[in-house]
CSV table of C-alpha atoms in Angstrom, one decimal:
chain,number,residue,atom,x,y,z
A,4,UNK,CA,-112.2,-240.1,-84.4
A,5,UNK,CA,-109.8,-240.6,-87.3
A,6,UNK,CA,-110.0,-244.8,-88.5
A,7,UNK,CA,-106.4,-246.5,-88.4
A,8,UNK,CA,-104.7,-247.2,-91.6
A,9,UNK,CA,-105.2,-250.2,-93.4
A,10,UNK,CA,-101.8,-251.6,-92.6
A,11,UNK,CA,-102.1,-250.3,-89.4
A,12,UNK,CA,-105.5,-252.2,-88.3
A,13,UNK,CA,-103.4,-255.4,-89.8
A,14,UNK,CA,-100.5,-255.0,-87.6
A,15,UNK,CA,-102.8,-254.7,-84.4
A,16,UNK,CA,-104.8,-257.9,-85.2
A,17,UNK,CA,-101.9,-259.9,-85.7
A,18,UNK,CA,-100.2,-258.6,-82.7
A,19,UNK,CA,-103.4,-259.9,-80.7
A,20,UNK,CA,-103.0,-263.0,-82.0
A,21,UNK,CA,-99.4,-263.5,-80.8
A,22,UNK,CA,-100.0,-262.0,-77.3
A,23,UNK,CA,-103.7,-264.6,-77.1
A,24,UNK,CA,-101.1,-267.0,-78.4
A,25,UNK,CA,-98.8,-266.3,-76.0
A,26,UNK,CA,-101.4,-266.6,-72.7
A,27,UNK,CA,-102.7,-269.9,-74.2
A,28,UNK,CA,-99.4,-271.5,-74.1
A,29,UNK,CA,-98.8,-269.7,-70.5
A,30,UNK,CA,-101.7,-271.2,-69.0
A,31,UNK,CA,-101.3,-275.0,-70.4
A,32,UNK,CA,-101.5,-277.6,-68.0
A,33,UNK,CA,-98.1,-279.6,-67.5
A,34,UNK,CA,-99.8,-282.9,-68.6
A,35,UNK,CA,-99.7,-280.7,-72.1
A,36,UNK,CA,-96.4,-279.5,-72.1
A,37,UNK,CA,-93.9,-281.3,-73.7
A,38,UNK,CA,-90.1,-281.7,-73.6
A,39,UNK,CA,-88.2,-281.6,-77.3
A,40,UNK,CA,-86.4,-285.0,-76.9
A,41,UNK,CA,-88.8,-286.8,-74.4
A,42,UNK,CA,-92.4,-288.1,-74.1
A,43,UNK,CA,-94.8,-286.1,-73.5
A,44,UNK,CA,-95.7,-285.2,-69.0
A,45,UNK,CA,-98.0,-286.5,-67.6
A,46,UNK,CA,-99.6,-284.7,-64.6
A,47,UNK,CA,-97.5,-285.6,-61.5
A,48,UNK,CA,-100.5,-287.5,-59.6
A,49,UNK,CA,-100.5,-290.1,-62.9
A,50,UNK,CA,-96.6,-290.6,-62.9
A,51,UNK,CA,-96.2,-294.1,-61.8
A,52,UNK,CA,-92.6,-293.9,-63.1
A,53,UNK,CA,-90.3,-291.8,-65.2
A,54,UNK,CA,-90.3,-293.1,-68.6
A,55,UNK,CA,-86.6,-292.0,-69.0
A,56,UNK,CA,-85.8,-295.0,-67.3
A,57,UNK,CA,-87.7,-297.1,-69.8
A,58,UNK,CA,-83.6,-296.9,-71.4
A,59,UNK,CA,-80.6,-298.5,-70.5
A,60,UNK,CA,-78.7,-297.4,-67.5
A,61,UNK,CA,-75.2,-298.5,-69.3
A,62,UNK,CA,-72.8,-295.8,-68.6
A,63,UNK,CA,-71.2,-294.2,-71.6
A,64,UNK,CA,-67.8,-295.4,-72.1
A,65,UNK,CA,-64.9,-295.4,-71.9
A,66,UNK,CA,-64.8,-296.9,-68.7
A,67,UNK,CA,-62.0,-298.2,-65.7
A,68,UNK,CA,-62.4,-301.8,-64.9
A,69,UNK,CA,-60.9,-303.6,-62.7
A,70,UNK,CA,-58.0,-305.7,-64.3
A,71,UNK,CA,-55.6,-307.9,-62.1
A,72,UNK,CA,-54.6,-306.1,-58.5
A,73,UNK,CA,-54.6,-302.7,-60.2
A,74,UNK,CA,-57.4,-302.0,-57.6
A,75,UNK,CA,-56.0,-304.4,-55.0
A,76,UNK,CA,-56.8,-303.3,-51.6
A,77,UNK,CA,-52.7,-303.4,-50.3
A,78,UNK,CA,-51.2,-302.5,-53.9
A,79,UNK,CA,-49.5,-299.4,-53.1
A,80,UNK,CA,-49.8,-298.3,-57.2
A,81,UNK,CA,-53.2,-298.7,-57.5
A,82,UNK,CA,-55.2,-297.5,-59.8
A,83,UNK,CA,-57.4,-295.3,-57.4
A,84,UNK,CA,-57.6,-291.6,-57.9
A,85,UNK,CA,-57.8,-289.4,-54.4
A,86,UNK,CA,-60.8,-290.3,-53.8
A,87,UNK,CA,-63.1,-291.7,-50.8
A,88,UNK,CA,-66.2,-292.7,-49.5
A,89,UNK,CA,-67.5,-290.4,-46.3
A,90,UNK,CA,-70.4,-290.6,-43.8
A,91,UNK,CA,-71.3,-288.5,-41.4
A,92,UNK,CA,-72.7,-290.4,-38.9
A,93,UNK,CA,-73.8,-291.9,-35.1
A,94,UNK,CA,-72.7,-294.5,-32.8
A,95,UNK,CA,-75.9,-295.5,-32.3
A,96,UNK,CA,-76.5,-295.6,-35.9
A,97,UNK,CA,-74.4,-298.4,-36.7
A,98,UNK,CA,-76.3,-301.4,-37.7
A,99,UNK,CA,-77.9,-298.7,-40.2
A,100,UNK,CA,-74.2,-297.8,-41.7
A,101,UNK,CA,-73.3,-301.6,-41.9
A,102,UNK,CA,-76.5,-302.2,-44.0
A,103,UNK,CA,-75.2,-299.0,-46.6
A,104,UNK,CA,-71.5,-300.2,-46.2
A,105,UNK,CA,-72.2,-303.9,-47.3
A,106,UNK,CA,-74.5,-303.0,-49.7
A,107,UNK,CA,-72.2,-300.2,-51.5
A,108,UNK,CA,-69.4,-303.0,-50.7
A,109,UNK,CA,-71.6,-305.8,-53.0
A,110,UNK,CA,-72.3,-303.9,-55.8
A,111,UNK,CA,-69.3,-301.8,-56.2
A,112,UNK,CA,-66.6,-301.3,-53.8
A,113,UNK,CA,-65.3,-304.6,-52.9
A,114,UNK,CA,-64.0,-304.1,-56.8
A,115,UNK,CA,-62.7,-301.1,-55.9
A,116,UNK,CA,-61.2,-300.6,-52.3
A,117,UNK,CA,-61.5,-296.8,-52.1
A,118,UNK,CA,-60.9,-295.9,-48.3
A,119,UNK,CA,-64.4,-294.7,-46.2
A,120,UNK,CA,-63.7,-291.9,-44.1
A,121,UNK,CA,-66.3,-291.3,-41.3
A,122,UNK,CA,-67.2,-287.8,-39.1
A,123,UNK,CA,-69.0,-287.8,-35.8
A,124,UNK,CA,-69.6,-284.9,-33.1
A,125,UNK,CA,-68.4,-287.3,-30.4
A,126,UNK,CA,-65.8,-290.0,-30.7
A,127,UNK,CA,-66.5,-293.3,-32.1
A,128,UNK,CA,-66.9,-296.2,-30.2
A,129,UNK,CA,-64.8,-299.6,-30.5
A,130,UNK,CA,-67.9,-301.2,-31.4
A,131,UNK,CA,-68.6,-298.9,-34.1
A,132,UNK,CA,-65.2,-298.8,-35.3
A,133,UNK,CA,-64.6,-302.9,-34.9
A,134,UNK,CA,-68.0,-303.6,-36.9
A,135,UNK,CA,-67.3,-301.3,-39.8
A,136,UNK,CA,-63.6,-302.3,-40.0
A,137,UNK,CA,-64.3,-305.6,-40.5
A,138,UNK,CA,-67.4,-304.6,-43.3
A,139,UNK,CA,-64.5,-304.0,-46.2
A,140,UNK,CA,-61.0,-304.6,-47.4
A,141,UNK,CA,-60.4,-300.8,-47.8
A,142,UNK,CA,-58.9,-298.0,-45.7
A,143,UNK,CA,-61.0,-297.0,-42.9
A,144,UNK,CA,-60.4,-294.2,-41.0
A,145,UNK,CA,-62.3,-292.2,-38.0
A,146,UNK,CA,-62.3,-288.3,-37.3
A,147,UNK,CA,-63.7,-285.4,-34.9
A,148,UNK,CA,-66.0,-282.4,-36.1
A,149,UNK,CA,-64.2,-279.7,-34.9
A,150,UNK,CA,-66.3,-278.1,-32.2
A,151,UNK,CA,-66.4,-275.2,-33.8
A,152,UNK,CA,-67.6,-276.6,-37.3
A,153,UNK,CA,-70.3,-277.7,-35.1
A,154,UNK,CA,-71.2,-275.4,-32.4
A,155,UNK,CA,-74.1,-272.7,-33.3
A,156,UNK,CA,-72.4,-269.8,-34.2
A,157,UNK,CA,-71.8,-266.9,-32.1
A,158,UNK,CA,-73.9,-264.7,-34.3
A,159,UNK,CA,-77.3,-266.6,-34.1
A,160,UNK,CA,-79.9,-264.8,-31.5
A,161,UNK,CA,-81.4,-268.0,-29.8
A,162,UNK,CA,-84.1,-265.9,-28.8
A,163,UNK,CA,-85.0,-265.8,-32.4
A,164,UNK,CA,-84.2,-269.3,-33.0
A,165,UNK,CA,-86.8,-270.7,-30.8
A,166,UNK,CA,-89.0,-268.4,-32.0
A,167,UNK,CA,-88.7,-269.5,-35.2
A,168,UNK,CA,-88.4,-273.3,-34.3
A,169,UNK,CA,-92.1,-272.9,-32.5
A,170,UNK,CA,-93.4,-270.9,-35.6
A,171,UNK,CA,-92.1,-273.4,-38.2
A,172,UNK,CA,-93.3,-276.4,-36.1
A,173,UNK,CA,-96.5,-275.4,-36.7
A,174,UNK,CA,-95.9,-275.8,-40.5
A,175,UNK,CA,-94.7,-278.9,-39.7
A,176,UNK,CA,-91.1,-278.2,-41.1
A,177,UNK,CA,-89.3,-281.9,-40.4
A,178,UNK,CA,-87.0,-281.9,-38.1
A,179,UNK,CA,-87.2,-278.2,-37.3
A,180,UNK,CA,-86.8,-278.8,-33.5
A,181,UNK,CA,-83.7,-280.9,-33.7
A,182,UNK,CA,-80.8,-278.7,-33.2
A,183,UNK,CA,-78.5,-281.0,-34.4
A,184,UNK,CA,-80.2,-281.3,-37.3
A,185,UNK,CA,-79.6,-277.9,-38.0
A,186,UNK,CA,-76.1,-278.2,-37.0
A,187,UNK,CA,-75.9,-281.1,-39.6
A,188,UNK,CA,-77.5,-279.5,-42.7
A,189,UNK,CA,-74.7,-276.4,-41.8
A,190,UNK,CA,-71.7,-278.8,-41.4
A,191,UNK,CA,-72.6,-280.5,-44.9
A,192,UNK,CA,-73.2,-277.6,-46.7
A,193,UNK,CA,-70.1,-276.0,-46.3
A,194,UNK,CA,-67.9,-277.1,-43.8
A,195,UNK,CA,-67.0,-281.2,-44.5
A,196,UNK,CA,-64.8,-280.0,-47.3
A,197,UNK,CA,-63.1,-278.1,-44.9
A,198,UNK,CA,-61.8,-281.0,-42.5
A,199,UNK,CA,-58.4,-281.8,-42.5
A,200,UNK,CA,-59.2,-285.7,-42.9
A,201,UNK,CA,-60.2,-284.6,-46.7
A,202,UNK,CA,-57.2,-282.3,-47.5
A,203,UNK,CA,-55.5,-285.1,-49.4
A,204,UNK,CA,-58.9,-285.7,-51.3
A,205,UNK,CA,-60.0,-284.8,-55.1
A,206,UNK,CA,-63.7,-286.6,-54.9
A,207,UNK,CA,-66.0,-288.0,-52.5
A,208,UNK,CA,-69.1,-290.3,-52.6
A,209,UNK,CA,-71.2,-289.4,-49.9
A,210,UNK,CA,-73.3,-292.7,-48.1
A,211,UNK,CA,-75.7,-292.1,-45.6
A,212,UNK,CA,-77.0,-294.5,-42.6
A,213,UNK,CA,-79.8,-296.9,-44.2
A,214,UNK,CA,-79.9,-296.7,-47.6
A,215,UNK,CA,-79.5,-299.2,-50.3
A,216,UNK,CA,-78.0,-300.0,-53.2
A,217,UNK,CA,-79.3,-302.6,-56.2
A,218,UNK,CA,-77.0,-302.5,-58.8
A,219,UNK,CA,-73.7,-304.2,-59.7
A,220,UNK,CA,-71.8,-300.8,-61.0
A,221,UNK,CA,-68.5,-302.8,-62.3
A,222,UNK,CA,-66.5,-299.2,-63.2
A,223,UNK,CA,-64.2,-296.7,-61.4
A,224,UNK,CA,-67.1,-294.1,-61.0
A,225,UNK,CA,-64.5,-291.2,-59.2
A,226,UNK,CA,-61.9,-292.0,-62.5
A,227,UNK,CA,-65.0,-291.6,-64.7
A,228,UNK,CA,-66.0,-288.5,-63.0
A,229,UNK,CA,-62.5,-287.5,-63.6
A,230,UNK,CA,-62.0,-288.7,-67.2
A,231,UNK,CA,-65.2,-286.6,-68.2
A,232,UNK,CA,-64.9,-283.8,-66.2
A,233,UNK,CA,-67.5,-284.1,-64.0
A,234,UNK,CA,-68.0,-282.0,-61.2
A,235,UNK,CA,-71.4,-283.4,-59.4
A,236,UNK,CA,-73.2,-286.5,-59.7
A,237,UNK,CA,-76.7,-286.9,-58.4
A,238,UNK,CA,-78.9,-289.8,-58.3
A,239,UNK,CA,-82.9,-288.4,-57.0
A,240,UNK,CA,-84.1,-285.0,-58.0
A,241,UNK,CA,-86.9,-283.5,-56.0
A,242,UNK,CA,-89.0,-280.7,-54.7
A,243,UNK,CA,-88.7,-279.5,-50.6
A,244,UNK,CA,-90.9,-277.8,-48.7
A,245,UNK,CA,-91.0,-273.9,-49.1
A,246,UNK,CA,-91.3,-273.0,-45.7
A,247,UNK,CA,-88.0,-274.8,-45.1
A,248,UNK,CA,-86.0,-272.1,-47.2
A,249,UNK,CA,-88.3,-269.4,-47.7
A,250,UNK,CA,-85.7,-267.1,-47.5
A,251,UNK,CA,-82.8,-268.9,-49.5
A,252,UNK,CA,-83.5,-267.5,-52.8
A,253,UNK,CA,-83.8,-263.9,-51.6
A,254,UNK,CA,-80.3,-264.1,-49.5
A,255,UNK,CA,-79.0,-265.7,-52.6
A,256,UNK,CA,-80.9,-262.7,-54.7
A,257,UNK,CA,-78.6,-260.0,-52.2
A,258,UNK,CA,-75.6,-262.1,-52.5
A,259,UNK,CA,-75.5,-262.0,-56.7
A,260,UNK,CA,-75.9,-258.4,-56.8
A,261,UNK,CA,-72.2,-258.3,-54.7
A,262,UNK,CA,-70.9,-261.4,-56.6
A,263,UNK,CA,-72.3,-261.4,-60.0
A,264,UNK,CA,-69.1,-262.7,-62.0
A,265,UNK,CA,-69.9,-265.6,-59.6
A,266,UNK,CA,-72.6,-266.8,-62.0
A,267,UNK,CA,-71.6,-268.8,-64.3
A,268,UNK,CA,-72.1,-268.7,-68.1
A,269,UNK,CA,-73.7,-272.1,-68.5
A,270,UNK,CA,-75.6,-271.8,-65.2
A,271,UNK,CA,-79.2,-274.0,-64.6
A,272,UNK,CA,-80.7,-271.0,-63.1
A,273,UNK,CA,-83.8,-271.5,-65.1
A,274,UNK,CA,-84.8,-275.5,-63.2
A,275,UNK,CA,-84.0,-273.1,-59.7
A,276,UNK,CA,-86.9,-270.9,-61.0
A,277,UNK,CA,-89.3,-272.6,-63.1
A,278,UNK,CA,-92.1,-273.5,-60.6
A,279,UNK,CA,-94.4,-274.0,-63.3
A,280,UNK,CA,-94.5,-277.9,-63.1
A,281,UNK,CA,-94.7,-277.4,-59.0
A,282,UNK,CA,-97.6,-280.1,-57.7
A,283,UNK,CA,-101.0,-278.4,-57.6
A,284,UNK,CA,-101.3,-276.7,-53.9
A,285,UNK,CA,-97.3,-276.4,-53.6
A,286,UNK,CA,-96.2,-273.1,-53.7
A,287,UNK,CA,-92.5,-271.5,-54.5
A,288,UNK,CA,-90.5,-270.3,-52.3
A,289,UNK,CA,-90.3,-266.9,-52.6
A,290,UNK,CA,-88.7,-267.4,-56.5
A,291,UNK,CA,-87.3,-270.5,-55.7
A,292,UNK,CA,-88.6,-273.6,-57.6
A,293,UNK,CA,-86.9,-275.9,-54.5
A,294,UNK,CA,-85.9,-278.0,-57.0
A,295,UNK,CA,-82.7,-279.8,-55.6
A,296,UNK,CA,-80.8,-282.5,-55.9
A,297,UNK,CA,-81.2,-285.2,-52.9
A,298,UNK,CA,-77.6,-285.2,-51.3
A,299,UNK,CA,-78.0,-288.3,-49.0
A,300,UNK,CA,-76.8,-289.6,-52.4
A,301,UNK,CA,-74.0,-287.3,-54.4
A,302,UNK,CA,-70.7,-288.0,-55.5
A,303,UNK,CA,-68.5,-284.6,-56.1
A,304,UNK,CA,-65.2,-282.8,-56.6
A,305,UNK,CA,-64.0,-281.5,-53.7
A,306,UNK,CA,-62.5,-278.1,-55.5
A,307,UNK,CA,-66.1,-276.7,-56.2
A,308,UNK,CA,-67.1,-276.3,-52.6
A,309,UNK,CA,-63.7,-275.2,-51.5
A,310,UNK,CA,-63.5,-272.6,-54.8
A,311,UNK,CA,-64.0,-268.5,-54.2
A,312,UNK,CA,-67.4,-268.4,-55.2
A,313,UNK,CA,-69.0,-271.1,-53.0
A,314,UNK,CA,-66.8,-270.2,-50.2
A,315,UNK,CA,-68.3,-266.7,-50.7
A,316,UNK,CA,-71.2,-268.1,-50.7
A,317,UNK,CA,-71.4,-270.4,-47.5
A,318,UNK,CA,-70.2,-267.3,-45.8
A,319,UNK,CA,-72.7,-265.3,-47.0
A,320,UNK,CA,-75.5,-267.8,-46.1
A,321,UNK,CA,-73.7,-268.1,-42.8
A,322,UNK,CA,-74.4,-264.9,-41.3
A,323,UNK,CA,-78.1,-264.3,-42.8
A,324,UNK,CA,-78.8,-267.4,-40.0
A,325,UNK,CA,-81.1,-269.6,-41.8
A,326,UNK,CA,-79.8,-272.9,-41.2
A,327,UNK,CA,-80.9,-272.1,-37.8
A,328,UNK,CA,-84.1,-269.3,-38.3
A,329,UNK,CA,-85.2,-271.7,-41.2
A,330,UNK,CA,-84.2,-275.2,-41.9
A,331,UNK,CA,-82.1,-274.8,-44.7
A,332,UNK,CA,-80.5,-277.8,-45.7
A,333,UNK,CA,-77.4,-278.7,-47.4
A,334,UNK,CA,-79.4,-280.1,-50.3
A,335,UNK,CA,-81.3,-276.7,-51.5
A,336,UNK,CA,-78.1,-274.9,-50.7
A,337,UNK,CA,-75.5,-277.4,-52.8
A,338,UNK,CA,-78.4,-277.2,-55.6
A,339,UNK,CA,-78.9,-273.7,-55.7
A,340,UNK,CA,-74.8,-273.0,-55.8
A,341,UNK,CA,-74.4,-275.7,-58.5
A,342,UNK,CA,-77.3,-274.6,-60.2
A,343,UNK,CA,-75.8,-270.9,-60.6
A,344,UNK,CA,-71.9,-271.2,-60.3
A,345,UNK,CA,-71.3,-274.3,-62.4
A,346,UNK,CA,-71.7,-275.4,-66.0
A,347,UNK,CA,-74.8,-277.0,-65.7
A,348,UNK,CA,-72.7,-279.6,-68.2
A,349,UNK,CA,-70.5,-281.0,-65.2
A,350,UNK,CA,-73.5,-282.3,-63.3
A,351,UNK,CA,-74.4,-286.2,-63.8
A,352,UNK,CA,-76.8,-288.1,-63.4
A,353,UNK,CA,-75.9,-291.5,-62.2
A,354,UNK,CA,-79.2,-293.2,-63.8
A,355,UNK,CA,-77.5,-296.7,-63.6
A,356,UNK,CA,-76.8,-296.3,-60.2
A,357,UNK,CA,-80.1,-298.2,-58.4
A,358,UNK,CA,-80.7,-296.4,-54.8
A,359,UNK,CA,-83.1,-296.0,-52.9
A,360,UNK,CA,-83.1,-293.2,-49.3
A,361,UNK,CA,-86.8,-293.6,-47.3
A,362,UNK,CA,-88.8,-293.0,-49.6
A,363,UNK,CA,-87.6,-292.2,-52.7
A,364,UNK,CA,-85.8,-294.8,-55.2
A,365,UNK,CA,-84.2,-294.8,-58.3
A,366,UNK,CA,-84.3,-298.1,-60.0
A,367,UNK,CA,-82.9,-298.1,-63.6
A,368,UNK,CA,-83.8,-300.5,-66.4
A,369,UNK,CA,-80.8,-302.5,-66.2
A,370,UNK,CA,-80.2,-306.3,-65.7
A,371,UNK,CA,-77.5,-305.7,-63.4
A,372,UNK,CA,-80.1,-304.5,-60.6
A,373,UNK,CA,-82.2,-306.4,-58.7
A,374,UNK,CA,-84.4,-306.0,-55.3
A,375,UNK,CA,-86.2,-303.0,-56.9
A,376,UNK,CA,-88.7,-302.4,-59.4
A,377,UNK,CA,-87.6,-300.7,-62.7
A,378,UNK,CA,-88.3,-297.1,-62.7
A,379,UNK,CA,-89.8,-297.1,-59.3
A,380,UNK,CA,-89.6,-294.1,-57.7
A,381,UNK,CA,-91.7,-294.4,-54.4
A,382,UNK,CA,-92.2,-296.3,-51.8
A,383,UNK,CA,-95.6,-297.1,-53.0
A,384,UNK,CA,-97.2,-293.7,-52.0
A,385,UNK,CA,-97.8,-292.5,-55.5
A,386,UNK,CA,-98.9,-288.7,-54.7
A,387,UNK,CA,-94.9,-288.8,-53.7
A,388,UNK,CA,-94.6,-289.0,-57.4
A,389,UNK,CA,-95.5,-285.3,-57.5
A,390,UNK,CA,-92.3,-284.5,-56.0
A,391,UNK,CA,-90.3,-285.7,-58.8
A,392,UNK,CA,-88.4,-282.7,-60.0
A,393,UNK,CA,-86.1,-284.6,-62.8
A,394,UNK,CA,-88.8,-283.7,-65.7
A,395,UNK,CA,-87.4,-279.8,-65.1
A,396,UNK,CA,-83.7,-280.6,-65.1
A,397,UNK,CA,-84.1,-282.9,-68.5
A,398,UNK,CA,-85.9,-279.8,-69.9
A,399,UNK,CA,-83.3,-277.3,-68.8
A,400,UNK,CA,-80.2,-279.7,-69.1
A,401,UNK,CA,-80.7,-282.7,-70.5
A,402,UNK,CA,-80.1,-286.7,-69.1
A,403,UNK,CA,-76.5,-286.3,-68.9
């Protein structure tokens, strides 16, 4: 057999040494990867906090502050944008709401007096309605869910949906066997914007029963939002369970193929499929890293989930049934359409905002906080740090 050239021989060695190179840096453990602005990872069992938060959580400026009555609660000129605080919530739930409302009210809103706007499947009681009135100076107003924004839809087989309900119990999928959980994840993902109630709305800062807030936030955060064009703000980043949305990112897969001028440009398509970093024994789902932002907490624009692409894209998701076969929930769903049909530049992260949802804070270093530990990011449970997904999105977009 005839030997290779000289220069031949050469150019085979050193293209082994770039493909061995190549598998080396494939197979690294993510407690030896490194991001180009940050510190290095460490594996997610040792995180006991995110060292991003070892900064200050000052906002960049400039900034609206209050300044007289120009955010009086009864001064018709106001500074206040159309904006407003919503919740969709439960009679029954109220003490809950009053601890969220008179927390966001102490750190924030009292300066502020944007109106809170609150949904519920059945009408709201006088208690409910009396308690939460009386909880801030603002605008409060009460509203229906349409019955048919709520009802299954015509097009789900039920046979099929218990079916899947008993199969996905046995994963132990939370809250698979509450139908009105499902009929909640499906209302927030893409029919709130649609209510009436919001029409007049630009922004929105959703608040959930239960959750708290530790830091005195002394700005306009929906005029900042605005100023900086800002289309989503999140505050927790994390990981959900595959068999929750095992399907999602195939639907979604089908869906780009009709709709591909949908994606945009500047799309974070890469932290939706970079499962790399998942915790050891997690596995993606089907493509998709589950990466998403935790939507108990968000504060948005209105005009992205009313625009043609997501409203394509709701409808598509729709009719393939999984918010009912699967237990798709508005937070994978907002996160996968933000993460393909925005410019990944738009989305915020509200690091000097401290929260905290059961069980899942974020705590910033920032002496205007207090009742929380800085950086903290679980309830003390620290293989819950592994769920941490915010070391993918600084990789692929940065802390802004």
């Amino acid at each position: 057999m005839m030997a290779l050239p000289k220069g031949m021989r050469l150019l085979a060695a050193a293209t082994l040494c770039i493909f061995v190179y190549m598998l080396a840096q494939i197979f690294r453990t993510p407690g030896e990867m490194h991001f180009p602005t940050t510190p290095p990872l460490k594996k997610y069992q040792e995180w006991d906090h995110d060292p991003q938060l070892d900064a200050s959580g000052e906002p960049p400026e400039p900034l609206h502050r209050v300044q007289g009555d120009n955010y009086g609660p009864s001064n018709p000129d106001s500074d206040r944008i159309k904006a407003t605080i919503i919740s969709l919530v439960r009679n029954e739930e109220i003490d809950d709401m009053l601890k969220s409302m008179n927390d966001l009210e102490r750190t924030w809103n009292h300066k502020f007096n944007y109106p809170w706007t609150f949904f519920n499947d059945v009408p709201f009681t006088e208690e409910f309605k009396t308690k939460t009135r009386a909880a801030t100076q603002a605008d409060v107003s009460y509203h229906l869910v349409p019955e048919e924004h709520w009802d299954i839809p015509s097009w789900i087989n039920m046979d099929l949906y218990h079916e899947s309900v008993s199969l996905l119990d046995e994963f132990q999928v939370q809250y698979m066997s509450k139908t009105s959980y499902h009929q909640m994840c499906r209302w927030n993902s893409g029919l709130f914007s649609e209510h009436p109630a919001l029409r007049d709305y630009d922004y929105y800062w959703r608040v959930e029963p239960n959750v708290q807030f530790f830091c005195d936030v002394d700005y306009d955060v929906f005029r900042w939002m605005q100023d900086h064009n800002k289309t989503y703000g999140f505050n927790i980043n994390i990981y959900d369970d595959p068999h929750s949305v095992a399907t999602l990112w195939p639907e979604t897969l089908k869906f780009l193929e009709d709709y591909p001028d949908h994606v945009h440009p500047n799309n974070a398509r890469e932290w939706l499929e970079d499962g790399s970093k998942r915790p050891e024994n997690y596995e993606t789902a089907n493509g998709y890293s589950t990466c998403h932002f935790w939507s108990n907490f968000e504060i948005g624009a209105l005009s992205f989930w009313r625009s043609q692409a997501y409203r394509d894209y709701f409808d598509h998701l729709d009719r393939a049934g999984g918010f009912f076969y699967e237990r798709w929930g508005d937070a994978p769903v907002h996160s996968v359409a933000l993460g393909l049909f925005e410019d990944k530049s738009k989305i915020h992260w509200f690091r000097d905002i401290g929260y905290r949802h059961i069980p899942f804070w974020n705590c910033p270093n920032n002496d205007k906080c207090s009742g929380c530990v800085t950086g903290q990011f679980t309830d003390g449970e620290k293989w819950l740090n592994r769920e941490d997904c915010r070391p993918l999105w600084f990789k692929y977009v940065g802390m802004d």
